[in-house]
Amino acid sequence: MPLTSGQSLAAEGNRIVAGDRTIKEQVEKGKLVLFEPDASVRDALTVLLQGKGWVVLPVSTCDELLLAVEQNGLTAVISESTLPDCAPGEILVLCSGHDVPVVFTGHDLPLQGAVDLIRQGAMDFLDKPFPQSRLLDLLDRLASRQNG
């Protein structure tokens, strides 16, 4: 049934609504915190992840990360590994205290640095630029573990 004059198309929560009809209901996969200081990368990843059914809380500072991680029900934190105001070890300690897995991203870290982060408790390290499918597959596995 097409839209009639005067009807609008709108997003309401996880539904797309036209007039009084629900056209599409999007299943939420989980809630992610995305800690990325580069606004263009943060925006692109947010659009990608939201399009795949994730609720994304984008943050750009350590203080914002701290507030976001204190929320309940997080599936994971995705964080840049090289940040001006927050060391990866601090992020791991904060997130492990809330039982939230961390996936680090970056491009300036040598291989040994990535291995060290994983040994310290990171779920994974994705070297930028990384294939979108690698991040999405990793997050889907995390969600299925938490929901299964």
XYZ file of N, CA, C and O in Angstrom, residues 26 29 32 34 44-56 78 135-136 139:
84
model
N 13.164 -3.361 12.916
C 14.567 -3.739 12.939
C 14.894 -4.359 14.291
O 14.599 -3.797 15.331
N 20.592 -5.812 17.681
C 21.537 -6.878 17.993
C 22.191 -6.675 19.349
O 22.593 -7.626 19.988
N 26.606 -0.966 21.519
C 28.048 -0.813 21.410
C 28.459 0.603 21.791
O 27.733 1.556 21.515
N 31.376 3.156 20.747
C 32.377 3.369 19.717
C 33.241 4.554 20.128
O 32.794 5.694 20.116
N 31.230 7.253 10.055
C 31.092 6.163 9.079
C 30.812 4.831 9.767
O 29.934 4.069 9.339
N 31.537 4.546 10.847
C 31.306 3.291 11.573
C 29.937 3.287 12.251
O 29.267 2.252 12.295
N 29.521 4.420 12.758
C 28.202 4.513 13.392
C 27.104 4.194 12.381
O 26.195 3.401 12.663
N 27.182 4.776 11.198
C 26.181 4.519 10.152
C 26.195 3.036 9.763
O 25.139 2.403 9.649
N 27.378 2.477 9.560
C 27.496 1.059 9.209
C 26.853 0.178 10.271
O 26.020 -0.685 9.962
N 27.228 0.380 11.518
C 26.755 -0.483 12.602
C 25.252 -0.309 12.855
O 24.540 -1.294 13.068
N 24.765 0.913 12.814
C 23.326 1.130 12.984
C 22.548 0.479 11.849
O 21.473 -0.078 12.070
N 23.090 0.529 10.652
C 22.438 -0.099 9.514
C 22.356 -1.608 9.637
O 21.521 -2.250 9.001
N 23.225 -2.190 10.454
C 23.222 -3.635 10.678
C 22.491 -4.025 11.965
O 22.572 -5.164 12.417
N 21.789 -3.058 12.579
C 20.951 -3.384 13.727
C 21.555 -3.122 15.094
O 20.967 -3.491 16.104
N 22.697 -2.472 15.151
C 23.340 -2.184 16.431
C 22.930 -0.812 16.941
O 22.771 0.123 16.164
N 22.777 -0.692 18.247
C 22.620 0.608 18.888
C 24.040 1.070 19.189
O 24.809 0.350 19.825
N 24.407 2.254 18.713
C 25.778 2.746 18.845
C 25.800 4.001 19.695
O 25.053 4.946 19.438
N 34.232 -0.706 21.079
C 35.170 -0.660 19.960
C 35.968 0.613 20.160
O 35.387 1.705 20.233
N 34.771 -6.862 11.208
C 34.189 -6.263 12.411
C 32.776 -6.792 12.639
O 32.425 -7.183 13.760
N 31.963 -6.834 11.596
C 30.579 -7.280 11.738
C 30.501 -8.742 12.174
O 29.684 -9.089 13.045
N 31.411 -8.941 15.901
C 30.319 -8.459 16.751
C 29.143 -9.423 16.769
O 28.515 -9.619 17.818
